Short mmCIF file of C-alpha atoms in Angstrom, two decimals:
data_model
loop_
_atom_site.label_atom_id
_atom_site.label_comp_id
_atom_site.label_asym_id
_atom_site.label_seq_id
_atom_site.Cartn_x
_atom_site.Cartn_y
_atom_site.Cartn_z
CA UNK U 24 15.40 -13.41 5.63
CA UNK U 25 15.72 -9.94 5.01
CA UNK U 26 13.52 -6.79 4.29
CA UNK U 27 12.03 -6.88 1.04
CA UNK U 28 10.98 -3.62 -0.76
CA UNK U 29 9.32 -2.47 -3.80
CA UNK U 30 8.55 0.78 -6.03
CA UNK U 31 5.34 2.21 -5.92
CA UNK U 32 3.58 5.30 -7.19
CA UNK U 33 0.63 6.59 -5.04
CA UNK U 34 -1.94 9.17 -6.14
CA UNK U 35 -5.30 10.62 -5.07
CA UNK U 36 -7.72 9.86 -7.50
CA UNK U 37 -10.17 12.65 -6.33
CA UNK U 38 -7.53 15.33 -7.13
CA UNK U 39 -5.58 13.85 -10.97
CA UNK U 40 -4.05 17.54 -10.77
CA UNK U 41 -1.63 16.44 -7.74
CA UNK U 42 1.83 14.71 -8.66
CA UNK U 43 1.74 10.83 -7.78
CA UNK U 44 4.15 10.48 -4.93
CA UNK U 45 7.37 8.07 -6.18
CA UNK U 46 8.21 5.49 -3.54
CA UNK U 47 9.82 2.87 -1.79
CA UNK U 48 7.34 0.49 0.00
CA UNK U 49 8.35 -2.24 2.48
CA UNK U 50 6.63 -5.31 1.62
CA UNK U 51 5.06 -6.08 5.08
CA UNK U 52 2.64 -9.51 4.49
CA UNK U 53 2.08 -9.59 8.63
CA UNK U 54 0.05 -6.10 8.11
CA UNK U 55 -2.94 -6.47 6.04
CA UNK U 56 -3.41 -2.31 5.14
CA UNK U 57 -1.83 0.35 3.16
CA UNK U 58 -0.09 2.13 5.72
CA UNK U 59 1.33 5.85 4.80
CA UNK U 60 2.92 8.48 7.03
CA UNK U 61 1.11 11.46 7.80
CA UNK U 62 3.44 14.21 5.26
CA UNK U 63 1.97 11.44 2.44
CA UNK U 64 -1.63 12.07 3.49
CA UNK U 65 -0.76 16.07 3.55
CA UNK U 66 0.71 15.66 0.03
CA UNK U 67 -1.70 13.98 -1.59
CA UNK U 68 -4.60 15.94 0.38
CA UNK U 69 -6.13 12.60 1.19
CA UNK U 70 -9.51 12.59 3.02
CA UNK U 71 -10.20 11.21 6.40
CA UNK U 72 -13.26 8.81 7.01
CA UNK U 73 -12.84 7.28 9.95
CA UNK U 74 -10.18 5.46 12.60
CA UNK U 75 -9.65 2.18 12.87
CA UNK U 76 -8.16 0.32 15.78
CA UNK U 77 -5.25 -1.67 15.01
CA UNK U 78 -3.23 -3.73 17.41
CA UNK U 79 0.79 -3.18 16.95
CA UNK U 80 3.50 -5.77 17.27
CA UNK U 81 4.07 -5.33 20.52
CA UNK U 82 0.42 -5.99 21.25
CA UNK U 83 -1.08 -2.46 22.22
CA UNK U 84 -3.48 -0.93 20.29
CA UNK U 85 -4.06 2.47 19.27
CA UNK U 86 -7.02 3.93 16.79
CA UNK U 87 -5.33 5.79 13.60
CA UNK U 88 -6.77 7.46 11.01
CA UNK U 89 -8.25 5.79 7.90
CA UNK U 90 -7.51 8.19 4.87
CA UNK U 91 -8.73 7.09 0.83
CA UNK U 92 -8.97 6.37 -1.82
CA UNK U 93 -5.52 6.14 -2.81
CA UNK U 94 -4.65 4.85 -6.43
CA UNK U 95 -1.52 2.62 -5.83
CA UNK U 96 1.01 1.73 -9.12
CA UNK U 97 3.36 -1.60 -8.90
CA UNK U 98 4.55 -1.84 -12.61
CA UNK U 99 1.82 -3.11 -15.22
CA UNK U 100 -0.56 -2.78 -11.80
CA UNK U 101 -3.37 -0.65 -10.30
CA UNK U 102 -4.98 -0.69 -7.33
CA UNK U 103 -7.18 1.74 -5.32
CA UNK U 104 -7.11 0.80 -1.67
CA UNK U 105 -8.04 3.19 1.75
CA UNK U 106 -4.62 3.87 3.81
CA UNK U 107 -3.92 3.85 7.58
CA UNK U 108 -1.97 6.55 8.53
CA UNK U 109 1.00 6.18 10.82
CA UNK U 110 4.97 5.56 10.96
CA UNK U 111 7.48 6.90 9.32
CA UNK U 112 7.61 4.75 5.75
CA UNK U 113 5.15 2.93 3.29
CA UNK U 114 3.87 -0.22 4.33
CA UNK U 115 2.67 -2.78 1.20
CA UNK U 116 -0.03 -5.13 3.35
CA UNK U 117 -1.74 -7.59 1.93
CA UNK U 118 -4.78 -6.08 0.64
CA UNK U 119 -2.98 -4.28 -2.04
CA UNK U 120 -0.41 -6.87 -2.70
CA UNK U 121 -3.13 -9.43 -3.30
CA UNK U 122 -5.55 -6.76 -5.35
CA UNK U 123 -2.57 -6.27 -7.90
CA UNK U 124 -1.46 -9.77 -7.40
CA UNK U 125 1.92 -9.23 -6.23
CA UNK U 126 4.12 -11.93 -4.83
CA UNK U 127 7.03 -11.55 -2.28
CA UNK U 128 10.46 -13.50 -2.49
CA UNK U 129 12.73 -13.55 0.10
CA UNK U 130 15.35 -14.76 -1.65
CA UNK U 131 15.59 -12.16 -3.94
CA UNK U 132 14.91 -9.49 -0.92
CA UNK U 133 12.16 -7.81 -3.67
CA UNK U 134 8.13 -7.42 -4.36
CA UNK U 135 7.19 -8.28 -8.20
CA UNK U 136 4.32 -8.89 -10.20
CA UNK U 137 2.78 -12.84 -10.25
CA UNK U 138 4.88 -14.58 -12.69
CA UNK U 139 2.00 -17.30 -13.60
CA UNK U 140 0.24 -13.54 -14.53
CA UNK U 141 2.47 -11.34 -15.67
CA UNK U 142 0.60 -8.83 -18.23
CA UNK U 143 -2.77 -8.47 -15.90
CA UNK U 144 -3.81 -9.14 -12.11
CA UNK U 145 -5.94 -12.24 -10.75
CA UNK U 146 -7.68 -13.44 -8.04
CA UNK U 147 -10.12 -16.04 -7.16
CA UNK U 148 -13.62 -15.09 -6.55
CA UNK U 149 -14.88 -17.73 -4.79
#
């Protein structure tokens, strides 16, 4: 299995007069955030509202900032999520693959919209 990435186009919903920023995102469904690097949070003048501790691969942990809201774009999809901020690329965790309904397939190395949903996102509420 290899990495599996996707478009995305993120924005700051506070400021509509800032250009969305056109990316790749690695799909990452171990990580359950939005994680951006730090020149994305300058760009898109993101605010800061906290830190959050988050516990790495390797098992250390570190507290990061928490930056938001960020609208996120998949295709036909919309989310608006708060972002970790750290590394050096996009990071597409769970949260906002699951609030745009996204799926992952590893076959096809790629992110893409739910087929059993393909013209609007859905999710169980109960």
């Amino acid at each position: 299995m290899g990495l599996t990435y996707g478009e995305v186009s993120l924005s700051n919903p506070k400021k509509p007069n800032l250009e969305p920023i056109h990316s790749v995102a690695l799909a990452d469904t171990g990580s359950v955030y939005l994680i951006i690097p730090q020149h994305i949070k300058v760009q898109l003048e993101l605010d800061e509202h906290s830190k959050k501790e988050i516990e790495l691969a390797d098992g250390s942990k570190q507290f990061v900032p928490y930056v938001g809201p960020i609208e996120i774009r998949f295709k036909n999809r919309i989310a608006f999520v708060g972002a970790i901020v750290m590394g050096n690329e996009i990071l597409l965790g769970a949260i906002p693959m699951e609030d745009m309904d996204l799926v992952v397939s590893p076959k096809d190395r790629k992110v893409d919209i739910n087929p059993e949903n393909p013209n609007f996102a859905a999710a169980k509420a109960k």
